[in-house]
XYZ file of C-alpha atoms in Angstrom:
705
model
C 117.626 112.045 127.066
C 114.091 110.802 127.702
C 112.393 112.924 130.334
C 108.812 111.728 129.979
C 106.336 109.905 127.798
C 103.461 111.042 125.650
C 100.549 108.759 124.791
C 97.778 109.587 122.384
C 94.741 107.879 120.878
C 92.970 108.120 117.569
C 89.443 109.419 117.057
C 88.253 105.861 117.379
C 89.812 105.619 120.823
C 92.540 103.122 119.918
C 95.952 103.764 121.363
C 98.311 104.077 118.427
C 101.675 105.152 119.792
C 103.664 105.805 122.932
C 106.394 108.325 122.316
C 109.392 109.468 124.232
C 109.869 113.224 124.713
C 113.508 113.851 123.928
C 115.792 116.670 124.962
C 118.667 116.971 122.517
C 121.020 119.941 122.741
C 118.268 121.960 124.387
C 115.680 121.182 121.672
C 112.399 119.412 122.424
C 111.047 116.803 120.013
C 108.686 113.868 119.868
C 110.022 110.527 118.633
C 107.307 108.843 116.613
C 108.664 106.165 114.248
C 105.214 105.269 112.903
C 104.704 108.795 111.578
C 107.874 108.797 109.477
C 106.039 108.059 106.230
C 102.676 109.607 107.101
C 101.615 112.306 104.631
C 100.538 115.664 105.967
C 96.936 116.514 105.213
C 96.465 119.232 102.630
C 93.201 120.882 101.720
C 92.548 120.501 97.987
C 91.967 123.216 95.457
C 88.339 124.023 94.687
C 85.270 124.915 96.714
C 83.390 121.594 96.588
C 80.611 122.696 94.257
C 79.487 120.983 91.058
C 81.230 123.636 88.951
C 84.303 123.950 91.200
C 84.827 120.549 92.835
C 87.512 119.756 95.345
C 90.461 118.478 93.275
C 92.043 115.387 94.812
C 95.492 115.574 93.245
C 97.843 114.049 95.836
C 97.925 111.540 98.657
C 97.888 114.582 100.965
C 94.540 115.682 99.507
C 93.233 112.139 99.836
C 94.250 111.900 103.489
C 92.531 115.246 104.075
C 89.262 113.534 103.120
C 89.715 111.036 105.939
C 90.420 113.774 108.454
C 87.462 116.000 107.538
C 85.008 113.180 106.794
C 84.421 112.229 110.412
C 81.275 113.049 112.341
C 77.868 111.939 111.076
C 76.338 114.917 109.274
C 78.867 117.329 110.790
C 82.129 116.690 108.952
C 83.212 118.959 106.118
C 82.279 116.298 103.554
C 78.894 115.615 105.116
C 77.844 118.996 106.458
C 74.051 119.043 106.932
C 73.947 122.670 105.785
C 75.085 121.799 102.265
C 73.061 119.956 99.648
C 76.029 118.048 98.231
C 79.831 118.066 98.144
C 81.615 117.396 94.857
C 85.114 115.927 94.563
C 87.173 115.031 91.498
C 90.367 112.991 91.384
C 92.976 114.215 88.901
C 95.580 111.432 88.919
C 96.360 107.945 90.216
C 97.182 107.924 93.937
C 99.231 105.389 95.881
C 97.788 105.545 99.393
C 100.279 103.194 101.070
C 101.822 106.005 103.121
C 98.467 106.702 104.822
C 98.763 103.269 106.418
C 101.798 104.616 108.313
C 99.787 107.332 110.045
C 98.860 107.008 113.731
C 95.286 107.792 112.670
C 95.001 106.036 109.292
C 92.114 105.892 106.825
C 88.930 106.582 108.749
C 86.251 105.482 106.210
C 85.040 109.081 105.799
C 81.392 109.980 105.367
C 80.381 111.764 102.189
C 77.322 113.756 101.301
C 77.656 114.173 97.568
C 79.516 112.809 94.537
C 83.076 111.551 94.079
C 84.339 111.397 90.473
C 87.518 109.379 90.050
C 87.784 110.630 86.450
C 89.199 107.291 85.312
C 91.977 107.184 87.917
C 92.799 104.695 90.647
C 93.551 104.572 94.363
C 95.872 101.764 95.416
C 97.316 100.138 98.551
C 94.863 101.547 101.095
C 93.916 99.904 104.387
C 90.653 101.184 105.894
C 89.460 101.287 109.495
C 85.871 101.485 110.643
C 83.953 104.645 111.332
C 81.264 103.423 113.692
C 80.000 100.228 112.061
C 81.039 101.349 108.571
C 84.214 100.438 106.724
C 85.144 101.182 103.118
C 86.849 103.722 100.928
C 83.866 105.767 102.078
C 81.905 104.892 105.197
C 78.366 106.211 105.072
C 77.160 107.893 101.886
C 74.512 110.463 102.806
C 71.875 111.003 100.120
C 70.534 114.570 100.110
C 69.831 115.128 96.425
C 72.141 113.412 93.971
C 74.824 111.161 95.425
C 77.231 108.554 94.154
C 80.702 107.383 93.188
C 81.890 107.014 89.597
C 84.874 106.467 87.308
C 87.236 104.948 89.869
C 89.442 101.879 90.300
C 90.258 100.754 93.839
C 93.211 98.373 93.906
C 94.802 96.310 96.693
C 92.298 97.514 99.269
C 92.342 95.774 102.658
C 90.465 95.831 105.958
C 92.136 97.132 109.102
C 89.246 96.341 111.492
C 87.911 92.841 110.866
C 85.192 93.339 113.478
C 83.484 96.024 111.375
C 79.852 95.157 110.656
C 79.299 96.703 107.207
C 82.310 96.229 104.940
C 82.214 97.576 101.388
C 84.990 98.104 98.902
C 83.821 101.497 97.615
C 81.104 102.410 100.143
C 79.969 100.769 103.355
C 76.336 101.866 103.479
C 73.852 104.625 102.663
C 71.719 106.911 104.774
C 69.325 109.742 103.981
C 69.660 113.413 104.885
C 66.446 114.786 106.375
C 66.987 118.540 106.210
C 63.969 120.722 105.524
C 65.518 121.972 102.269
C 66.476 118.535 100.966
C 64.327 117.402 97.998
C 62.012 114.441 98.311
C 63.085 112.909 94.980
C 66.682 111.783 94.991
C 69.103 109.728 92.927
C 71.945 107.410 93.912
C 74.377 106.122 91.301
C 77.378 103.828 91.287
C 78.901 103.654 87.810
C 82.173 102.628 86.175
C 83.741 101.334 89.373
C 86.235 98.526 89.756
C 87.564 96.749 92.830
C 90.613 94.650 92.034
C 93.143 92.514 93.918
C 91.560 93.270 97.286
C 90.540 91.473 100.468
C 87.343 92.175 102.438
C 86.639 90.397 105.709
C 84.341 90.629 108.722
C 84.041 88.612 111.925
C 80.868 90.405 113.052
C 77.892 88.164 113.947
C 75.628 89.854 111.394
C 78.360 91.310 109.214
C 77.706 92.203 105.596
C 80.249 92.408 102.759
C 79.811 93.856 99.278
C 82.511 94.354 96.674
C 81.007 97.749 95.779
C 78.714 98.468 98.736
C 77.766 96.500 101.821
C 74.262 97.812 102.525
C 71.672 99.516 100.279
C 68.574 100.390 102.271
C 65.365 102.399 101.745
C 64.507 105.919 102.964
C 62.986 106.195 106.444
C 59.359 105.078 106.623
C 56.985 108.005 106.354
C 59.709 110.434 105.231
C 58.168 110.975 101.819
C 61.590 110.453 100.246
C 61.890 108.439 97.051
C 65.222 107.399 95.607
C 66.232 106.028 92.229
C 69.211 103.677 92.657
C 71.359 102.682 89.692
C 74.369 100.372 89.652
C 75.943 99.972 86.213
C 79.217 99.066 84.539
C 80.773 97.648 87.702
C 83.561 95.078 88.091
C 84.932 93.178 91.077
C 87.985 91.171 90.061
C 90.593 88.993 91.788
C 89.106 89.779 95.182
C 88.392 87.650 98.252
C 85.374 88.308 100.496
C 85.168 86.330 103.716
C 82.850 86.083 106.720
C 83.850 83.955 109.701
C 80.816 84.381 111.960
C 78.397 81.518 112.577
C 75.617 84.105 112.885
C 73.720 85.729 109.999
C 76.310 87.315 107.719
C 75.686 88.247 104.085
C 78.236 88.312 101.261
C 77.595 89.627 97.763
C 80.049 90.074 94.934
C 78.637 93.545 94.261
C 76.199 94.253 97.131
C 75.985 92.531 100.502
C 72.384 93.444 101.290
C 69.676 95.194 99.237
C 66.652 96.080 101.329
C 63.302 97.530 100.337
C 64.353 99.707 97.380
C 61.433 100.587 95.130
C 63.448 101.738 92.100
C 66.555 99.606 91.835
C 68.571 98.862 88.670
C 71.675 96.706 88.370
C 73.007 96.125 84.866
C 76.172 95.508 82.879
C 78.309 94.264 85.750
C 80.482 91.264 86.506
C 82.235 89.619 89.428
C 85.265 87.317 89.396
C 85.963 86.642 93.046
C 86.230 84.177 95.925
C 83.314 84.254 98.366
C 84.024 82.493 101.652
C 81.444 81.877 104.370
C 81.434 79.887 107.570
C 79.701 76.648 106.643
C 78.144 76.403 110.083
C 76.492 79.820 109.751
C 73.786 81.176 107.486
C 75.764 80.489 104.338
C 72.714 80.866 102.125
C 73.140 84.652 102.179
C 76.033 84.373 99.743
C 75.511 85.469 96.146
C 77.737 86.173 93.182
C 75.983 89.502 92.587
C 73.885 90.181 95.730
C 74.150 88.336 99.030
C 70.731 89.111 100.496
C 67.585 90.599 98.938
C 65.331 91.732 101.752
C 62.111 93.604 102.510
C 62.160 96.595 104.851
C 62.002 95.460 108.456
C 59.493 98.210 109.327
C 57.603 98.366 106.044
C 56.677 95.371 103.885
C 58.439 96.925 100.875
C 60.398 94.583 98.682
C 62.999 95.430 96.025
C 61.528 96.517 92.711
C 63.320 97.158 89.454
C 65.630 95.387 87.011
C 68.692 93.177 87.303
C 70.154 92.298 83.934
C 73.124 91.743 81.607
C 75.564 90.636 84.280
C 77.613 87.588 85.158
C 79.652 86.144 87.998
C 82.634 83.816 88.147
C 82.917 82.294 91.601
C 86.334 80.982 92.515
C 87.371 78.475 95.146
C 87.998 80.265 98.411
C 90.994 79.843 100.671
C 91.454 79.755 104.429
C 89.944 77.891 107.334
C 86.376 78.698 106.367
C 84.780 77.117 103.339
C 82.453 78.423 100.710
C 78.880 77.196 100.916
C 78.187 74.096 98.883
C 75.325 75.783 97.064
C 75.572 79.332 95.830
C 73.977 81.450 93.142
C 73.860 84.949 91.758
C 71.549 85.908 94.654
C 72.080 84.419 98.089
C 68.650 84.651 99.668
C 65.359 86.519 99.510
C 63.298 87.074 102.631
C 59.987 87.848 100.875
C 58.094 85.544 98.558
C 58.265 85.838 94.790
C 54.648 86.934 94.585
C 55.417 90.100 96.552
C 58.464 91.218 94.590
C 58.642 93.302 91.458
C 62.145 92.609 90.192
C 62.845 91.650 86.592
C 65.786 89.303 85.997
C 67.195 88.724 82.535
C 70.440 87.901 80.739
C 72.225 86.661 83.857
C 75.072 84.127 83.848
C 76.951 82.155 86.481
C 80.196 80.227 86.145
C 81.593 78.399 89.146
C 84.372 75.981 89.933
C 81.857 73.963 91.963
C 80.385 71.046 90.088
C 77.127 71.193 92.037
C 75.946 74.752 92.378
C 72.481 75.124 93.821
C 70.286 78.197 93.973
C 69.663 79.025 97.610
C 67.765 82.276 97.136
C 64.292 80.849 96.759
C 63.769 83.180 93.819
C 62.372 82.285 90.450
C 64.569 84.003 87.916
C 66.151 83.202 84.593
C 69.891 82.611 84.754
C 72.255 80.482 82.742
C 75.008 78.307 84.121
C 78.075 78.500 81.858
C 81.407 76.701 81.692
C 84.855 78.253 81.745
C 85.083 77.683 77.989
C 81.723 79.412 77.472
C 83.143 82.556 79.085
C 85.481 83.063 76.139
C 82.706 83.216 73.550
C 80.655 86.381 73.185
C 77.864 84.297 71.623
C 77.280 82.830 75.102
C 76.035 86.127 76.463
C 72.664 86.810 74.917
C 71.528 90.365 75.533
C 75.035 91.754 76.081
C 75.905 94.632 73.751
C 79.350 93.996 72.248
C 79.015 96.654 69.526
C 81.471 99.557 69.244
C 79.084 101.832 71.137
C 77.993 99.207 73.672
C 79.381 98.651 77.194
C 80.813 95.158 76.641
C 84.011 93.927 74.987
C 85.736 90.570 74.662
C 89.389 90.105 73.727
C 91.775 87.238 74.409
C 94.514 89.740 75.309
C 92.835 90.945 78.527
C 90.693 89.680 81.413
C 91.673 86.077 80.662
C 89.551 86.266 77.518
C 86.250 86.770 79.421
C 83.879 89.698 78.745
C 84.898 93.022 80.248
C 83.573 96.562 80.258
C 84.715 98.919 77.518
C 85.918 101.561 79.978
C 88.224 99.113 81.775
C 90.562 98.515 78.862
C 90.024 101.204 76.244
C 91.853 101.003 72.949
C 95.412 102.087 73.735
C 97.113 105.122 72.267
C 100.687 105.188 70.956
C 102.426 108.534 71.371
C 105.422 109.131 69.106
C 108.132 111.287 70.700
C 110.774 112.577 68.259
C 112.077 115.349 70.521
C 115.566 113.789 70.875
C 116.121 113.749 67.088
C 118.553 116.433 65.845
C 117.090 118.915 63.317
C 119.362 117.779 60.504
C 117.999 114.242 60.576
C 114.845 115.189 58.700
C 112.768 112.536 60.484
C 109.406 111.413 59.135
C 107.049 108.909 60.806
C 104.115 107.142 59.151
C 101.303 107.118 60.189
C 101.577 110.777 61.054
C 98.696 110.810 63.572
C 99.926 111.490 67.073
C 98.779 109.846 69.244
C 97.778 106.792 67.249
C 94.781 104.792 68.493
C 95.362 101.034 68.263
C 92.769 98.304 68.576
C 93.229 96.611 71.944
C 95.508 93.587 71.696
C 96.822 94.545 68.253
C 100.278 95.735 67.187
C 101.244 99.011 65.561
C 103.800 99.486 62.786
C 105.739 102.745 62.418
C 107.683 103.511 59.230
C 110.497 105.912 60.104
C 112.785 107.668 57.644
C 115.786 109.944 58.246
C 118.251 111.718 55.990
C 121.235 109.749 54.598
C 124.093 109.450 57.066
C 121.789 109.162 60.077
C 121.023 105.975 61.991
C 117.803 105.329 63.906
C 117.506 104.203 67.490
C 114.497 103.491 69.688
C 115.318 105.145 72.974
C 115.394 102.763 75.993
C 112.959 105.160 77.702
C 110.232 104.018 75.292
C 107.331 102.218 76.960
C 105.992 100.524 73.803
C 107.835 97.223 73.642
C 108.738 96.125 70.131
C 111.573 95.789 67.649
C 113.229 97.962 65.010
C 113.943 96.230 61.706
C 115.569 98.530 59.210
C 113.391 101.637 59.240
C 110.241 99.936 60.607
C 109.366 99.718 64.287
C 106.807 97.046 65.161
C 105.280 97.157 68.619
C 104.170 94.110 70.556
C 100.455 93.553 71.168
C 99.233 96.604 73.084
C 96.850 96.696 76.030
C 97.641 100.142 77.450
C 98.844 103.574 76.398
C 102.546 103.821 75.677
C 105.208 106.010 74.065
C 107.731 105.308 71.315
C 110.702 107.616 71.818
C 112.835 107.892 68.695
C 116.391 109.150 68.329
C 118.720 109.488 65.367
C 122.484 109.807 65.229
C 124.710 111.135 62.522
C 126.739 108.003 62.001
C 129.796 110.026 61.088
C 129.814 111.348 64.644
C 130.380 107.825 65.879
C 133.970 107.890 64.677
C 136.751 110.056 65.957
C 137.993 110.505 62.384
C 134.510 110.518 60.796
C 135.434 107.621 58.520
C 132.009 106.375 57.429
C 133.544 105.460 54.073
C 135.896 103.077 55.847
C 132.918 101.414 57.522
C 131.166 101.022 54.194
C 134.160 98.977 53.007
C 133.950 96.575 55.965
C 133.578 92.825 55.336
C 130.229 91.529 54.020
C 129.864 94.681 51.919
C 129.649 96.980 54.917
C 127.688 94.585 57.131
C 130.427 93.687 59.602
C 128.169 91.764 61.986
C 126.426 89.999 59.101
C 122.914 90.715 60.373
C 121.524 91.820 57.017
C 121.681 95.556 57.818
C 124.587 97.807 56.854
C 126.602 98.891 59.853
C 126.235 102.509 58.721
C 122.477 102.183 59.275
C 122.780 100.942 62.864
C 123.712 103.233 65.692
C 124.604 100.265 67.907
C 127.106 98.753 65.425
C 130.414 100.146 64.123
C 133.181 98.659 61.971
C 136.669 100.191 62.078
C 140.203 99.470 60.897
C 142.575 98.320 63.588
C 146.288 99.184 63.737
C 148.372 96.246 62.616
C 152.146 95.778 62.852
C 152.002 93.591 59.761
C 150.995 96.469 57.531
C 147.799 94.700 56.496
C 144.366 96.211 57.130
C 142.343 94.374 59.775
C 138.719 95.241 60.443
C 136.949 94.898 63.762
C 133.181 95.176 64.314
C 131.838 96.206 67.704
C 128.188 95.722 68.692
C 126.120 96.827 71.658
C 123.822 93.847 72.071
C 121.497 95.978 74.187
C 121.027 98.479 71.360
C 122.931 101.344 72.992
C 124.334 103.941 70.579
C 128.100 103.798 70.105
C 130.091 107.013 69.729
C 133.753 108.093 69.734
C 134.801 104.806 68.188
C 138.553 104.879 67.620
C 141.670 102.736 67.360
C 145.185 103.452 68.542
C 148.583 101.822 68.800
C 149.994 100.417 71.968
C 152.607 103.177 72.171
C 150.218 106.162 71.923
C 149.131 108.504 74.677
C 145.969 106.437 75.181
C 148.149 103.868 76.945
C 150.383 106.333 78.745
C 148.253 106.406 81.892
C 147.707 102.651 81.976
C 150.004 99.945 83.351
C 151.896 97.725 80.971
C 150.280 94.653 79.446
C 150.735 91.298 81.164
C 154.003 89.607 80.340
C 153.702 87.516 77.193
C 150.637 89.373 75.860
C 150.845 90.490 72.277
C 148.814 93.499 71.138
C 149.672 93.490 67.450
C 146.269 95.057 66.663
C 146.558 97.899 69.140
C 143.577 99.137 71.151
C 139.909 99.548 70.209
C 138.007 102.192 72.151
C 134.353 103.234 72.127
C 131.718 104.863 74.275
C 128.188 103.465 74.826
C 125.433 105.986 75.577
C 121.962 105.806 77.137
C 122.907 103.086 79.578
C 120.794 102.827 82.710
C 122.783 104.410 85.521
C 124.711 101.582 87.128
C 123.310 99.159 84.525
C 125.161 96.329 82.831
C 125.505 96.096 79.059
C 126.759 93.290 76.839
C 129.121 93.902 73.916
C 130.470 91.780 71.110
C 133.670 92.404 69.152
C 134.496 90.509 65.959
C 138.009 90.654 64.473
C 137.992 89.978 60.727
C 141.380 88.292 60.416
C 142.789 84.886 59.551
C 144.810 85.131 62.747
C 142.935 83.328 65.508
C 141.376 85.565 68.150
C 142.743 84.445 71.489
C 140.872 86.865 73.743
C 140.695 90.487 74.838
C 142.390 92.376 77.623
C 140.444 94.943 79.651
C 141.985 97.409 82.036
C 140.663 97.002 85.578
C 140.797 100.513 87.007
C 140.129 99.266 90.549
C 142.857 96.625 90.604
C 145.061 98.760 88.282
C 145.800 95.823 86.032
C 144.847 94.235 82.731
C 142.401 91.318 82.936
C 141.469 88.763 80.328
C 137.672 88.882 80.011
C 134.837 87.619 77.850
C 133.936 84.444 76.035
C 135.642 83.738 72.712
C 133.755 81.985 69.927
C 135.599 81.830 66.627
C 136.651 85.356 65.716
C 134.245 87.003 68.174
C 134.407 87.731 71.877
C 131.363 88.618 74.010
C 131.724 90.454 77.324
C 129.714 92.675 79.643
C 130.559 95.938 81.373
C 128.788 97.608 84.297
C 128.343 101.373 84.214
C 130.664 102.724 86.911
C 132.144 99.253 87.485
C 135.841 98.338 87.490
C 135.953 97.962 83.686
C 134.227 101.263 82.912
C 137.055 103.734 82.403
C 134.704 106.591 83.370
C 134.552 105.189 86.878
C 131.110 106.650 87.597
C 127.546 105.396 87.131
C 126.639 108.201 84.730
C 124.764 106.363 81.969
C 127.847 106.116 79.739
C 130.396 103.323 79.428
C 133.894 104.107 78.154
C 135.276 100.811 76.993
C 138.857 100.468 75.701
C 139.898 96.886 74.929
C 142.979 95.191 73.503
C 142.301 92.264 71.116
C 144.855 89.443 71.307
C 145.529 87.326 68.224
C 148.024 84.778 66.993
C 151.098 85.900 64.993
C 149.455 86.136 61.556
C 147.409 89.278 60.989
C 146.537 89.036 57.337
C 143.425 91.150 57.022
C 140.179 90.654 55.215
C 140.178 94.077 53.524
C 142.562 96.504 51.971
C 143.270 100.037 53.097
C 145.399 102.032 55.470
C 145.089 101.396 59.192
C 143.722 104.335 61.163
C 145.550 105.624 64.218
C 148.674 107.570 65.064
C 151.369 104.891 64.599
C 151.910 101.214 64.025
C 151.827 98.943 67.012
C 155.082 97.863 68.597
C 155.710 94.220 67.618
C 155.872 91.807 70.505
C 156.102 88.050 70.776
C 152.776 86.210 70.638
C 151.749 83.760 73.322
C 151.530 80.990 70.708
C 155.102 81.548 69.615
C 156.280 81.653 73.204
C 154.599 78.324 73.849
C 156.269 76.789 70.774
C 159.670 78.114 71.811
C 159.185 76.706 75.308
C 158.347 73.281 73.870
C 161.453 73.354 71.678
C 163.605 74.323 74.651
C 162.236 71.416 76.666
C 162.937 69.112 73.724
C 166.541 70.298 73.497
C 167.042 69.794 77.220
C 165.672 66.265 76.933
C 167.971 65.435 74.004
C 171.009 66.825 75.835
C 170.289 64.723 78.917
C 169.768 61.626 76.792
C 173.100 62.205 75.061
C 174.956 62.599 78.352
C 173.381 59.442 79.690
C 174.524 57.553 76.604
C 178.084 58.843 76.968
C 178.188 57.714 80.621
C 177.198 54.201 79.593
C 180.020 54.147 77.086
C-alpha cells in the first residue's frame, strides 16, 4: 500500500520524479519507473594520470563522469589541486540508458585530456551545466587539455534554453592556480560528430559542432595558449537557433574570440545550419559562425585556417537558413587588424546564391556537388598514403573524408570450427588481411578429399562461395570470415558417398555445376521404391545450411510408427526422406528444395504437422522439384524446439510409374508398401461414373420400348 510520497530534484534543481513509498509484506521500497534502465555509476580503473588514465570501459564508467564532473573547479574531473586529469575510452559505449536516469547526463567539466582511442559514444542526450551543454561542459585549461580520437553519434540536446551548445565541448576556461604554467596547449583532433541535433533558443546562444565557444585567457593573466583543431568532421547533423537576438552557429566552432595562436586545418562539415531569418543570421558559417576580438582587449584571432571544406544542406523546420552564408559567418574587427591566413578552403551549398556575410577578405572556392567527387578539385589537400585525406566512391557519398574515419578494413579468417582431419588451408595466409577500402577480397580454401566447405552464417564478411573460392563483397569495415568443413560421409546415415557420386548429372543432382559431394548444403540419396527401380532424390538447403543424417526409409518402418497414418488416397511409393539442417538461427525459417529424379510426375510432398498431429500437403511443385520452408521449432520441425536445428522428414508423392534415372539398390530397411495412387483413383472414379451413366441410359431406353 502507498503510505506516503517522496519527491526529489536533480542537481540542476529540476523535479524529476514523484515516487510512492510502498509497504509490501513488511518490506519498504521506492517505486521509480524512470530508474528502471538507469545504469549505476562505477568508478573506472586507473588513477587519472597520464601513465595510468581512468579507463572508461562501460556505460557505468561513463555515467560516473557525469556524476563527478559537477562543480566548477571542484569536481573530481576538474579539481583545482591537480594539473590535469587523463581519461581513456576502451570500447564503444551506447549511452541510451543514461537518458533513463532521474539525473541524466550533466555536461561534466573536465580539466585535462579525454582520449576516445578510436571508439564512439552513441545515443546520449545532454543537459546543461550552468550555461554549458555538450558531451563535456566547460573544458578547463591548466597545462595541456583537449579531446581526441572520438566519434559522437546521435547526440541530442535535453535543454534547448542552454546558451553555449557544443557537440564535443561547450566552452573553455582557464585555470589560474599558482602552480599552473603560463604556456598552455589546447587540442581537438580526430573527432567526429555524426547524425546529431544541436539546438538553442537562448537570445545570444552559440552552437558549434565541435565546440561552441573558444575564448582567450583572462586579460593580464600572462597566460598564452596554442589552440589546434585538426582532422575534424561534422556529418549529417542539424544545428538550429530560434532566437531573434544575436545567436552564432558554426559547423565546427560557434564563436572564436581573441585567440593569438589558432590553427584549424584538415576538417570538413556536411550539415544543416538553421537560423531565425529575423535575427542576426549573418553569424552563421560553415566552419566558424563568429570570429571576434576580445571584448576587454582589442585582440583579434591570429593563426591559420586551411585545407577544409563545408557542404551546407537545406535546413528543416519553422526557421529558415539565412539567404547568404559562407565558411565564416561574421567578423567583428576589420581585416587590417587581423592576422589570420586563409588558404585551400572550399564551400558547396544547395543554395544557388550564396553570399559571404563575414566581411572578411579570404580565398575560398565555391564548388558544385559534382566537384566534391573529384580529388583534383581540392588543391592543397594531401591525398597521399601518408596524408590525412582520402576519397573513395564507396564511403562518404564519394566526397573527401579523413583517413582515420574509414581506415582500410581488415578481414579476419576464423577456422576454429574446422575439424582437425579436414586439413584446411587458406590463401592468402596473412591473418588478418588488410584490404583496400571499397575493394573485395578473395580467399582460396582447400580441404582434404571427402570434406565439404561451408561459410558459417556467423561470418560478418558478406560474399559468396564458389567451389573452393570465397569472394567477399566490397568492404568498408573490419569483418570476419568463419569457415567450417564437414566430412560429407557424415551427412548420410549409411555413409554412402559413393551412392551420391552416382547421382544424376554425374553426381551433380541439383545441376548447379558443383558435385553434390563438394557441397555441405546439398545431398543426393536413393529413395525406397516399390517398383524395384532405383530413384534418386536431391535435397538442398537454399540458405546454405549444412545437411546431416540424411536417410530414407519405407513407410512401414519404425520411423513411421509414432506418426499417424497418411491421408486417405495418398500413395507413398517412394517412402520417406529425412534430413537434419544445422546452424539455423534459433527460431529462424529456412527454405528447402527436393528434386525427385523419376519419370513419374511429382505430385507434391506430405509433411507431418506435429501440432495438429496430421499430415499436410506443403510446398510449391515445379516439374520434378518441390520448394518449401520450415521454421525452427515450428509445427513442421519434428524437433519441436527452437534449437538451431531442423529435423525434416517428408514423404514425396508421385504418380504410379517410378522408373528411376539410375541403377542400384534402394537404401533403407524394406520396400515400401504399395498403395493406390491418387491418379489411378481419379481414373477409376471417372470410369465408375461412366458406367453409371451408361446403365441409366440403357434403363431409360428399355422403358421407352
